[in-house]
């Protein structure tokens, strides 16, 4: 029996209890934290990109995100962002969207982390927009911790939310309860986003999962092991964000403030209508941390 996410919405007004729940379970899950009005336009923008690249099935309910799988599968692996699910070119189009970079600054998310941290949050600028497709080079994200990939501070929290409804059958994310207390786990190479898997010991199997509706948000700290469920549909795209927040007073690693693609911020900002979010971190009193290459070296865990 797999456990299902517990909704922590009621604790948003009780910081002590919110932190106690975070301490105990590791993850926090909030039903409907983001309003549909904030997410739907982003879903439309993402589907527009998929359509422009010729991969969206015409006719029927466009919002289901049904794909022209044969057309997408012709995209050579060398042109794909296999950690994302679409081509490098399509991902550039997505990274240029102002709506994509605005959503992580939604007041409901900032309030959540202000409450959780008991202080000002820093929003990492490196937002990851997953567009998981049935392309043959794309695999479900393996079980991993984000810390070796993000670094900076162990007090960085990943925030994962689908852009549209995402039942387990569409390949939602799940977390290993209690793993937030395991510290850094040795890694091995793996297929799927991040390309590393955390080495788990027998008995470390207390997975928690659930069906996400549009607006639901899952968040967890840097050592929490998480993975994606496989998508059961042969022709649908799974759209989701993973974005990161940390206390402003904690150190941040420079890559967390760089784009999640080869474009420069200047190129990303080229068509934006407003300026308020451009280089927003440059005015903040940041403490920087060095990158530790050894954290991405393969190791061996003794169980
Ligand atoms: O969405 C996925 O498949 C991976 C997400 C993930 O690993 C994360 O949010 O840190
Ligand atoms: Fe992750």
mmCIF file with all atom_site columns, C-alpha atoms in Angstrom, residues 13 42 61 64 84 121-122 124-125 127 136 140 147-148 171-172 197 212 229-230 242 246 249 265 267 270 278-279 301:
data_model
loop_
_atom_site.group_PDB
_atom_site.id
_atom_site.type_symbol
_atom_site.label_atom_id
_atom_site.label_alt_id
_atom_site.label_comp_id
_atom_site.label_asym_id
_atom_site.label_entity_id
_atom_site.label_seq_id
_atom_site.pdbx_PDB_ins_code
_atom_site.Cartn_x
_atom_site.Cartn_y
_atom_site.Cartn_z
_atom_site.occupancy
_atom_site.B_iso_or_equiv
_atom_site.pdbx_formal_charge
_atom_site.auth_seq_id
_atom_site.auth_comp_id
_atom_site.auth_asym_id
_atom_site.auth_atom_id
_atom_site.pdbx_PDB_model_num
ATOM 1  C CA . UNK A 1 13  ? -1.414 30.055 9.048   1.00 0.00 ? 13  UNK A CA 1
ATOM 2  C CA . UNK A 1 42  ? 1.125  29.199 -18.934 1.00 0.00 ? 42  UNK A CA 1
ATOM 3  C CA . UNK A 1 61  ? -9.565 18.763 -26.723 1.00 0.00 ? 61  UNK A CA 1
ATOM 4  C CA . UNK A 1 64  ? -5.277 17.373 -23.061 1.00 0.00 ? 64  UNK A CA 1
ATOM 5  C CA . UNK A 1 84  ? 13.026 18.010 -20.507 1.00 0.00 ? 84  UNK A CA 1
ATOM 6  C CA . UNK A 1 121 ? 13.070 33.559 0.509   1.00 0.00 ? 121 UNK A CA 1
ATOM 7  C CA . UNK A 1 122 ? 15.411 33.736 -2.466  1.00 0.00 ? 122 UNK A CA 1
ATOM 8  C CA . UNK A 1 124 ? 16.366 30.632 -7.773  1.00 0.00 ? 124 UNK A CA 1
ATOM 9  C CA . UNK A 1 125 ? 16.278 32.019 -11.313 1.00 0.00 ? 125 UNK A CA 1
ATOM 10 C CA . UNK A 1 127 ? 13.470 27.388 -13.501 1.00 0.00 ? 127 UNK A CA 1
ATOM 11 C CA . UNK A 1 136 ? 12.171 7.187  -27.217 1.00 0.00 ? 136 UNK A CA 1
ATOM 12 C CA . UNK A 1 140 ? 11.014 8.799  -16.193 1.00 0.00 ? 140 UNK A CA 1
ATOM 13 C CA . UNK A 1 147 ? 21.451 18.496 -3.427  1.00 0.00 ? 147 UNK A CA 1
ATOM 14 C CA . UNK A 1 148 ? 24.343 17.270 -5.651  1.00 0.00 ? 148 UNK A CA 1
ATOM 15 C CA . UNK A 1 171 ? 3.761  10.497 -14.603 1.00 0.00 ? 171 UNK A CA 1
ATOM 16 C CA . UNK A 1 172 ? 3.511  12.632 -11.454 1.00 0.00 ? 172 UNK A CA 1
ATOM 17 C CA . UNK A 1 197 ? 20.210 7.848  -9.098  1.00 0.00 ? 197 UNK A CA 1
ATOM 18 C CA . UNK A 1 212 ? -2.273 16.263 -8.735  1.00 0.00 ? 212 UNK A CA 1
ATOM 19 C CA . UNK A 1 229 ? 6.086  7.729  -12.051 1.00 0.00 ? 229 UNK A CA 1
ATOM 20 C CA . UNK A 1 230 ? 6.037  6.383  -15.616 1.00 0.00 ? 230 UNK A CA 1
ATOM 21 C CA . UNK A 1 242 ? 10.424 22.497 -10.792 1.00 0.00 ? 242 UNK A CA 1
ATOM 22 C CA . UNK A 1 246 ? 15.993 29.002 -0.144  1.00 0.00 ? 246 UNK A CA 1
ATOM 23 C CA . UNK A 1 249 ? 20.537 34.493 4.210   1.00 0.00 ? 249 UNK A CA 1
ATOM 24 C CA . UNK A 1 265 ? 19.413 36.242 -19.833 1.00 0.00 ? 265 UNK A CA 1
ATOM 25 C CA . UNK A 1 267 ? 18.274 36.619 -25.085 1.00 0.00 ? 267 UNK A CA 1
ATOM 26 C CA . UNK A 1 270 ? 14.390 40.031 -25.493 1.00 0.00 ? 270 UNK A CA 1
ATOM 27 C CA . UNK A 1 278 ? 14.757 41.032 -15.111 1.00 0.00 ? 278 UNK A CA 1
ATOM 28 C CA . UNK A 1 279 ? 17.915 40.301 -13.068 1.00 0.00 ? 279 UNK A CA 1
ATOM 29 C CA . UNK A 1 301 ? 26.628 2.995  -0.394  1.00 0.00 ? 301 UNK A CA 1
#
